[in-house]
Tab-separated table of C-alpha atoms and ligand atoms in Angstrom:
chain	number	residue	atom	x	y	z
A	1	UNK	CA	-11.362	6.925	-32.220
A	2	UNK	CA	-9.114	8.607	-34.902
A	3	UNK	CA	-6.948	11.656	-34.802
A	4	UNK	CA	-8.370	14.393	-37.173
A	5	UNK	CA	-5.885	17.091	-38.356
A	6	UNK	CA	-7.029	20.376	-39.885
A	7	UNK	CA	-5.032	21.009	-42.993
A	8	UNK	CA	-4.978	24.681	-43.426
A	9	UNK	CA	-4.564	26.125	-46.945
A	10	UNK	CA	-4.401	29.575	-48.624
A	11	UNK	CA	-4.952	30.288	-52.195
A	12	UNK	CA	-5.041	26.521	-53.049
A	13	UNK	CA	-1.856	25.757	-51.295
A	14	UNK	CA	-1.419	23.878	-48.182
A	15	UNK	CA	0.444	25.999	-45.510
A	16	UNK	CA	3.761	24.935	-44.108
A	17	UNK	CA	2.094	24.998	-40.597
A	18	UNK	CA	-0.098	22.145	-41.786
A	19	UNK	CA	2.962	19.920	-42.543
A	20	UNK	CA	3.872	20.415	-38.898
A	21	UNK	CA	0.435	19.444	-37.552
A	22	UNK	CA	0.233	16.551	-39.862
A	23	UNK	CA	3.640	14.955	-38.649
A	24	UNK	CA	2.614	15.622	-35.066
A	25	UNK	CA	-1.060	14.342	-35.441
A	26	UNK	CA	0.419	11.217	-37.176
A	27	UNK	CA	2.588	10.731	-33.986
A	28	UNK	CA	-0.271	11.276	-31.708
A	29	UNK	CA	-2.375	8.612	-33.656
A	30	UNK	CA	0.629	6.396	-33.345
A	31	UNK	CA	0.783	6.807	-29.510
A	32	UNK	CA	-2.985	6.146	-29.192
A	33	UNK	CA	-2.849	2.951	-31.512
A	34	UNK	CA	-5.157	4.661	-34.063
A	35	UNK	CA	-5.103	6.221	-37.634
A	36	UNK	CA	-4.553	9.967	-38.501
A	37	UNK	CA	-7.059	11.577	-40.871
A	38	UNK	CA	-6.990	15.022	-42.322
A	39	UNK	CA	-9.582	17.532	-43.273
A	40	UNK	CA	-9.219	20.142	-46.088
A	41	UNK	CA	-11.788	22.778	-46.755
A	42	UNK	CA	-12.284	24.631	-50.124
A	43	UNK	CA	-10.532	24.242	-53.467
A	44	UNK	CA	-6.972	23.183	-53.280
A	45	UNK	CA	-4.476	22.903	-56.295
A	46	UNK	CA	-2.061	20.515	-54.481
A	47	UNK	CA	-2.057	16.703	-54.714
A	48	UNK	CA	-3.673	15.882	-51.449
A	49	UNK	CA	-2.846	12.153	-51.527
A	50	UNK	CA	0.724	13.141	-51.508
A	51	UNK	CA	0.225	14.366	-47.872
A	52	UNK	CA	0.098	10.694	-46.890
A	53	UNK	CA	4.039	10.921	-46.625
A	54	UNK	CA	3.493	12.898	-43.265
A	55	UNK	CA	1.747	10.020	-41.827
A	56	UNK	CA	-1.938	10.750	-42.579
A	57	UNK	CA	-3.989	7.691	-44.058
A	58	UNK	CA	-7.185	9.579	-45.209
A	59	UNK	CA	-8.164	13.038	-46.056
A	60	UNK	CA	-11.710	14.321	-46.094
A	61	UNK	CA	-11.964	17.056	-48.655
A	62	UNK	CA	-14.911	19.350	-48.481
A	63	UNK	CA	-14.407	20.826	-52.018
A	64	UNK	CA	-16.764	23.812	-51.963
A	65	UNK	CA	-15.838	27.459	-53.259
A	66	UNK	CA	-17.846	28.834	-50.347
A	67	UNK	CA	-14.891	27.467	-48.076
A	68	UNK	CA	-12.031	29.245	-50.160
A	69	UNK	CA	-11.692	31.949	-47.498
A	70	UNK	CA	-11.784	31.535	-43.740
A	71	UNK	CA	-15.124	32.042	-42.018
A	72	UNK	CA	-14.584	30.777	-38.559
A	73	UNK	CA	-18.253	30.037	-37.822
A	74	UNK	CA	-18.712	28.134	-41.281
A	75	UNK	CA	-15.306	26.374	-40.850
A	76	UNK	CA	-16.273	25.267	-37.274
A	77	UNK	CA	-19.614	23.875	-38.314
A	78	UNK	CA	-17.981	21.884	-41.193
A	79	UNK	CA	-15.039	20.558	-39.195
A	80	UNK	CA	-17.517	19.482	-36.402
A	81	UNK	CA	-19.576	17.522	-39.001
A	82	UNK	CA	-16.403	15.800	-40.212
A	83	UNK	CA	-15.091	15.068	-36.662
A	84	UNK	CA	-18.346	13.548	-35.669
A	85	UNK	CA	-18.757	11.367	-38.766
A	86	UNK	CA	-15.217	10.250	-38.752
A	87	UNK	CA	-15.414	9.513	-34.867
A	88	UNK	CA	-12.502	11.731	-33.973
A	89	UNK	CA	-11.345	11.520	-30.404
A	90	UNK	CA	-8.520	14.091	-31.075
A	91	UNK	CA	-8.716	17.122	-33.349
A	92	UNK	CA	-5.478	18.938	-33.991
A	93	UNK	CA	-4.834	22.520	-35.189
A	94	UNK	CA	-1.917	24.823	-35.762
A	95	UNK	CA	-2.133	27.557	-33.273
A	96	UNK	CA	-1.842	30.123	-36.067
A	97	UNK	CA	-4.410	32.757	-36.929
A	98	UNK	CA	-6.825	30.286	-38.492
A	99	UNK	CA	-6.344	27.720	-35.624
A	100	UNK	CA	-6.854	30.429	-33.063
A	101	UNK	CA	-10.125	31.464	-34.634
A	102	UNK	CA	-11.563	27.833	-35.150
A	103	UNK	CA	-10.229	25.697	-32.178
A	104	UNK	CA	-12.008	27.501	-29.236
A	105	UNK	CA	-15.351	27.367	-31.355
A	106	UNK	CA	-15.099	23.840	-32.051
A	107	UNK	CA	-14.020	23.158	-28.401
A	108	UNK	CA	-17.516	24.674	-27.427
A	109	UNK	CA	-19.283	22.947	-30.214
A	110	UNK	CA	-17.846	19.446	-29.467
A	111	UNK	CA	-17.673	19.929	-25.629
A	112	UNK	CA	-14.140	19.197	-25.888
A	113	UNK	CA	-11.168	20.186	-23.818
A	114	UNK	CA	-8.741	22.418	-25.635
A	115	UNK	CA	-5.001	22.894	-25.013
A	116	UNK	CA	-3.797	25.799	-27.189
A	117	UNK	CA	-0.014	26.457	-27.691
A	118	UNK	CA	1.025	22.963	-27.317
A	119	UNK	CA	4.634	22.278	-27.525
A	120	UNK	CA	5.117	18.568	-27.153
A	121	UNK	CA	3.372	15.250	-27.854
A	122	UNK	CA	0.794	14.487	-25.233
A	123	UNK	CA	1.789	12.256	-22.314
A	124	UNK	CA	-0.770	9.483	-22.775
A	125	UNK	CA	0.747	7.150	-20.136
A	126	UNK	CA	-1.667	8.108	-17.508
A	127	UNK	CA	-4.528	10.176	-18.942
A	128	UNK	CA	-3.983	12.832	-21.659
A	129	UNK	CA	-1.660	15.464	-20.616
A	130	UNK	CA	-0.404	18.193	-22.941
A	131	UNK	CA	2.542	20.654	-22.274
A	132	UNK	CA	1.923	24.203	-23.345
A	133	UNK	CA	3.573	27.537	-23.145
A	134	UNK	CA	2.442	29.987	-20.581
A	135	UNK	CA	3.240	33.711	-19.514
A	136	UNK	CA	4.489	34.579	-23.067
A	137	UNK	CA	6.858	31.641	-23.169
A	138	UNK	CA	8.428	32.189	-19.695
A	139	UNK	CA	7.098	28.884	-18.227
A	140	UNK	CA	5.316	25.701	-19.264
A	141	UNK	CA	2.059	24.114	-17.972
A	142	UNK	CA	1.038	20.522	-18.107
A	143	UNK	CA	-2.666	20.350	-18.962
A	144	UNK	CA	-4.721	17.181	-18.256
A	145	UNK	CA	-7.691	16.785	-20.714
A	146	UNK	CA	-10.353	14.589	-19.564
A	147	UNK	CA	-13.104	15.273	-21.989
A	148	UNK	CA	-14.005	12.452	-24.507
A	149	UNK	CA	-12.912	14.515	-27.401
A	150	UNK	CA	-9.747	16.527	-27.042
A	151	UNK	CA	-8.283	19.438	-29.198
A	152	UNK	CA	-4.818	20.533	-29.419
A	153	UNK	CA	-3.624	23.696	-31.126
A	154	UNK	CA	0.035	23.182	-31.727
A	155	UNK	CA	2.440	26.030	-31.368
A	156	UNK	CA	3.940	26.932	-34.839
A	157	UNK	CA	7.601	25.575	-35.018
A	158	UNK	CA	6.536	23.196	-31.938
A	159	UNK	CA	7.195	20.008	-33.829
A	160	UNK	CA	9.663	19.167	-36.509
A	161	UNK	CA	8.135	18.190	-39.987
A	162	UNK	CA	9.204	14.651	-40.918
A	163	UNK	CA	8.321	13.114	-44.476
A	164	UNK	CA	8.410	9.541	-45.029
A	165	UNK	CA	6.628	7.368	-47.704
A	166	UNK	CA	3.093	6.688	-48.465
A	167	UNK	CA	-0.111	8.402	-49.970
A	168	UNK	CA	-3.383	9.245	-48.241
A	169	UNK	CA	-6.886	8.115	-49.458
A	170	UNK	CA	-8.713	11.352	-50.505
A	171	UNK	CA	-12.507	11.077	-49.939
A	172	UNK	CA	-15.008	13.698	-50.868
A	173	UNK	CA	-16.880	14.671	-47.756
A	174	UNK	CA	-20.475	14.787	-47.593
A	175	UNK	CA	-20.652	17.512	-44.912
A	176	UNK	CA	-22.885	20.348	-45.656
A	177	UNK	CA	-21.702	23.945	-45.948
A	178	UNK	CA	-24.100	26.278	-43.981
A	179	UNK	CA	-24.760	29.807	-45.219
A	180	UNK	CA	-22.364	32.467	-43.895
A	181	UNK	CA	-23.736	35.021	-41.448
A	182	UNK	CA	-21.133	37.495	-42.438
A	183	UNK	CA	-19.958	38.439	-45.996
A	184	UNK	CA	-16.471	39.555	-46.879
A	185	UNK	CA	-16.968	42.347	-49.473
A	186	UNK	CA	-13.249	42.928	-50.242
A	187	UNK	CA	-9.739	41.864	-49.029
A	188	UNK	CA	-6.710	43.988	-48.864
A	189	UNK	CA	-3.657	42.007	-49.001
A	190	UNK	CA	-0.732	42.800	-46.797
A	191	UNK	CA	2.253	44.255	-48.651
A	192	UNK	CA	5.414	41.947	-49.081
A	193	UNK	CA	5.772	38.842	-51.179
A	194	UNK	CA	6.223	36.539	-48.261
A	195	UNK	CA	3.332	36.491	-45.659
A	196	UNK	CA	4.960	37.139	-42.135
A	197	UNK	CA	3.433	34.191	-40.497
A	198	UNK	CA	4.576	31.704	-43.144
A	199	UNK	CA	8.057	33.212	-43.761
A	200	UNK	CA	11.027	30.995	-43.065
A	201	UNK	CA	13.270	34.186	-42.638
A	202	UNK	CA	12.132	37.322	-40.936
A	203	UNK	CA	14.195	40.650	-40.786
A	204	UNK	CA	12.803	42.950	-38.217
A	205	UNK	CA	13.552	46.706	-37.222
A	206	UNK	CA	13.130	48.638	-34.114
A	207	UNK	CA	13.430	52.338	-32.861
A	208	UNK	CA	17.153	52.038	-33.136
A	209	UNK	CA	16.891	52.566	-36.963
A	210	UNK	CA	15.884	56.188	-36.045
A	211	UNK	CA	13.175	56.741	-38.731
A	212	UNK	CA	11.385	55.370	-41.737
A	213	UNK	CA	13.814	56.887	-44.178
A	214	UNK	CA	16.384	54.296	-43.041
A	215	UNK	CA	14.338	51.195	-43.676
A	216	UNK	CA	16.047	50.469	-46.876
A	217	UNK	CA	18.697	48.776	-44.472
A	218	UNK	CA	16.009	46.291	-43.469
A	219	UNK	CA	14.434	45.973	-46.966
A	220	UNK	CA	17.713	45.436	-48.715
A	221	UNK	CA	18.714	42.660	-46.356
A	222	UNK	CA	15.240	41.011	-46.402
A	223	UNK	CA	15.207	41.093	-50.155
A	224	UNK	CA	18.642	39.211	-50.302
A	225	UNK	CA	17.371	36.553	-47.881
A	226	UNK	CA	14.082	36.289	-49.538
A	227	UNK	CA	12.738	37.335	-46.179
A	228	UNK	CA	9.425	38.940	-44.836
A	229	UNK	CA	9.922	42.198	-42.803
A	230	UNK	CA	8.549	42.843	-39.285
A	231	UNK	CA	9.033	45.661	-36.661
A	232	UNK	CA	8.532	46.526	-33.000
A	233	UNK	CA	5.271	48.105	-31.790
A	234	UNK	CA	6.698	51.604	-31.390
A	235	UNK	CA	7.793	51.585	-34.909
A	236	UNK	CA	4.323	50.715	-36.022
A	237	UNK	CA	2.860	53.241	-33.585
A	238	UNK	CA	4.956	55.826	-35.043
A	239	UNK	CA	3.644	54.953	-38.601
A	240	UNK	CA	7.168	53.957	-39.728
A	241	UNK	CA	5.788	50.802	-40.885
A	242	UNK	CA	2.567	49.300	-41.291
A	243	UNK	CA	0.679	47.697	-38.328
A	244	UNK	CA	0.553	44.343	-40.118
A	245	UNK	CA	4.309	44.112	-39.443
A	246	UNK	CA	4.146	44.600	-35.713
A	247	UNK	CA	5.178	41.480	-33.934
A	248	UNK	CA	4.994	40.609	-30.204
A	249	UNK	CA	2.424	40.159	-27.478
A	250	UNK	CA	0.024	42.752	-28.989
A	251	UNK	CA	0.999	42.031	-32.587
A	252	UNK	CA	1.491	38.848	-34.611
A	253	UNK	CA	3.296	35.821	-33.217
A	254	UNK	CA	5.598	34.433	-35.480
A	255	UNK	CA	7.973	31.510	-35.733
A	256	UNK	CA	10.465	31.475	-38.555
A	257	UNK	CA	13.534	29.529	-38.799
A	258	UNK	CA	15.639	32.539	-38.713
A	259	UNK	CA	14.696	36.033	-37.006
A	260	UNK	CA	17.140	38.940	-37.508
A	261	UNK	CA	16.303	41.597	-35.061
A	262	UNK	CA	18.058	45.144	-35.867
A	263	UNK	CA	17.896	47.976	-33.241
A	264	UNK	CA	15.314	46.366	-31.276
A	265	UNK	CA	15.917	46.193	-27.341
A	266	UNK	CA	14.157	42.857	-26.737
A	267	UNK	CA	11.442	43.850	-24.311
A	268	UNK	CA	9.359	40.973	-23.076
A	269	UNK	CA	6.335	42.018	-24.990
A	270	UNK	CA	8.379	41.886	-28.250
A	271	UNK	CA	10.005	38.517	-27.181
A	272	UNK	CA	6.598	37.021	-26.683
A	273	UNK	CA	5.833	37.183	-30.407
A	274	UNK	CA	9.251	35.956	-31.679
A	275	UNK	CA	10.764	33.530	-29.067
A	276	UNK	CA	9.396	30.557	-30.962
A	277	UNK	CA	11.855	31.407	-33.708
A	278	UNK	CA	14.499	28.517	-34.389
A	279	UNK	CA	17.465	30.834	-34.724
A	280	UNK	CA	17.506	34.418	-33.446
A	281	UNK	CA	20.254	36.892	-34.529
A	282	UNK	CA	20.438	40.296	-32.818
A	283	UNK	CA	22.177	43.498	-33.882
A	284	UNK	CA	22.334	46.183	-31.310
A	285	UNK	CA	24.912	48.726	-30.446
A	286	UNK	CA	24.347	48.293	-26.604
A	287	UNK	CA	25.972	45.198	-25.342
A	288	UNK	CA	23.576	45.227	-22.456
A	289	UNK	CA	20.470	45.001	-24.633
A	290	UNK	CA	18.132	42.302	-23.249
A	291	UNK	CA	17.605	40.987	-26.587
A	292	UNK	CA	21.138	39.299	-26.400
A	293	UNK	CA	20.071	36.944	-23.666
A	294	UNK	CA	17.525	35.465	-26.146
A	295	UNK	CA	19.809	35.471	-29.208
A	296	UNK	CA	21.552	32.436	-30.842
A	297	UNK	CA	24.023	34.874	-32.409
A	298	UNK	CA	24.629	38.626	-31.455
A	299	UNK	CA	26.519	41.406	-33.224
A	300	UNK	CA	27.273	44.312	-30.939
A	301	UNK	CA	27.574	47.209	-33.288
A	302	UNK	CA	25.870	50.193	-35.136
A	303	UNK	CA	23.146	48.951	-37.499
A	304	UNK	CA	24.000	51.532	-39.857
A	305	UNK	CA	27.624	49.974	-40.368
A	306	UNK	CA	26.851	46.312	-39.729
A	307	UNK	CA	23.657	45.741	-41.809
A	308	UNK	CA	25.172	47.108	-45.125
A	309	UNK	CA	28.103	44.929	-44.670
A	310	UNK	CA	25.976	41.959	-43.962
A	311	UNK	CA	23.861	42.527	-47.128
A	312	UNK	CA	27.012	42.998	-49.233
A	313	UNK	CA	28.455	39.790	-47.656
A	314	UNK	CA	25.318	37.934	-48.508
A	315	UNK	CA	25.334	39.400	-52.146
A	316	UNK	CA	28.812	38.188	-52.498
A	317	UNK	CA	28.129	34.782	-51.323
A	318	UNK	CA	25.344	34.565	-53.866
A	319	UNK	CA	27.679	35.767	-56.585
A	320	UNK	CA	25.686	38.884	-57.355
A	321	UNK	CA	28.308	41.487	-56.217
B	401	LIG	C1	1.051	46.063	-22.706
B	401	LIG	C2	2.178	46.245	-23.670
B	401	LIG	C3	2.187	45.514	-24.792
B	401	LIG	C4	3.224	45.683	-25.888
B	401	LIG	N1	3.262	44.940	-26.902
B	401	LIG	C5	4.294	45.121	-27.691
B	401	LIG	C6	4.425	44.201	-28.841
B	401	LIG	O1	3.611	43.445	-29.172
B	401	LIG	N2	5.610	44.285	-29.613
B	401	LIG	C7	6.750	45.115	-29.372
B	401	LIG	O2	7.662	45.155	-30.071
B	401	LIG	N3	6.534	45.973	-28.256
B	401	LIG	C8	5.428	45.921	-27.292
B	401	LIG	N4	5.414	46.642	-26.354
B	401	LIG	C9	6.433	47.798	-26.206
B	401	LIG	C10	7.718	47.206	-25.490
B	401	LIG	O3	7.633	47.305	-24.154
B	401	LIG	C11	8.877	47.993	-25.972
B	401	LIG	O4	8.843	49.408	-25.568
B	401	LIG	C12	9.165	47.843	-27.390
B	401	LIG	O5	9.310	46.598	-27.914
B	401	LIG	C13	10.544	48.690	-27.654
B	401	LIG	O6	10.811	48.706	-29.080
B	401	LIG	P1	12.213	48.939	-29.584
B	401	LIG	O7	13.124	47.699	-29.099
B	401	LIG	O8	12.104	49.120	-31.061
B	401	LIG	O9	12.698	50.368	-28.956
B	401	LIG	P2	13.573	50.646	-27.788
B	401	LIG	O10	13.193	50.112	-26.531
B	401	LIG	O11	13.813	52.261	-27.806
B	401	LIG	O12	15.079	49.976	-28.382
B	401	LIG	C14	15.763	50.478	-29.458
B	401	LIG	C15	17.052	49.710	-29.291
B	401	LIG	O13	17.896	50.067	-30.497
B	401	LIG	C16	19.244	50.108	-30.161
B	401	LIG	N5	19.876	50.991	-30.925
B	401	LIG	C17	19.804	52.255	-31.113
B	401	LIG	N6	20.579	52.897	-32.046
B	401	LIG	C18	21.276	51.727	-32.554
B	401	LIG	C19	22.018	51.568	-33.582
B	401	LIG	N7	22.399	52.739	-34.307
B	401	LIG	N8	22.422	50.327	-34.122
B	401	LIG	C20	21.947	49.315	-33.398
B	401	LIG	N9	21.154	49.383	-32.488
B	401	LIG	C21	20.849	50.618	-32.008
B	401	LIG	C22	19.157	50.477	-28.742
B	401	LIG	O14	20.464	50.169	-28.036
B	401	LIG	C23	18.033	49.742	-28.252
B	401	LIG	O15	18.287	48.534	-27.569
B	401	LIG	C24	4.305	46.574	-25.501
B	401	LIG	C25	4.219	47.186	-24.248
B	401	LIG	C26	3.271	47.097	-23.413
B	401	LIG	C27	3.169	47.842	-22.149
């Protein structure tokens, strides 16, 4: 009974979220006294054997161009075949966009209990109990999973990446790839150099910036920090910024290492999408803004004065001004 980890990739590159689930999955395997194996779908340019340093012993590679883009139904079918062939007792995903699309389908297919949004290693002392976030991160629930096969979708930033030594054995999987029922005719890529969900640093703006004409404040700071940009919902609703930048309960959930919120009040629906960030910096002119309660660092001040100074200070630090 092995632990199978879904190694998510995009355009041939393994996603950062996968390194987290690899580290986590290897620990789960260690706890259960078994081995960690990975599954990669589609063509990948990276050295998969090198992923062994995160603790995975074997990687099943289904190297078929038909899997280069996510199709949740096809991915579920192929991962189910690999899980069954490898005798997986636990299957692990990141609870990112891809994981959210595949894990519930796989759960139905394998009749496996699923815990999505896990934030800690399972307690295997008495059964199999997994801690997860509930109520937009306001509380935790401990979920006991009793099905023979168990699925965990780990919250992004839910576990620290740890690299050690070792290489993984990469095996060409014999899983068959079913014909897709839907066809992607074209893809429009979101603007921005760094995808929001993968970004280490995110600079985000709210209604406090008054209008789209002032967004250079956010963009200039983001450029200096090689950051992705985000916004609150009213900003996207007012078409100041595109909807793919809207973070929160009804937008994208992100978990960067650093989240800088400018002119955002910190409503619970906004926090729901950003409170997994490692460090939160809030810039707001109102000292009573609720966001300060969730902040690691806060600057009480007018964004129109503070942000240009911050950008200039970063440029100076980098020696470009
Ligand atoms: C069902 C539901 C789902 C929702 N989902 C989401 C969601 O996913 N994401 C989301 O963001 N919201 C969501 N909302 C909306 C949410 O409740 C808030 O209304 C929204 O987050 C507020 O956006 P804001 O902070 O940009 O604007 P405001 O609440 O208007 O806050 C603006 C802030 O800017 C500050 N400010 C003003 N001028 C300056 C200045 N010159 N310098 C510095 N600071 C300044 C003000 O002090 C204030 O704190 C949802 C609401 C509902 C009901």
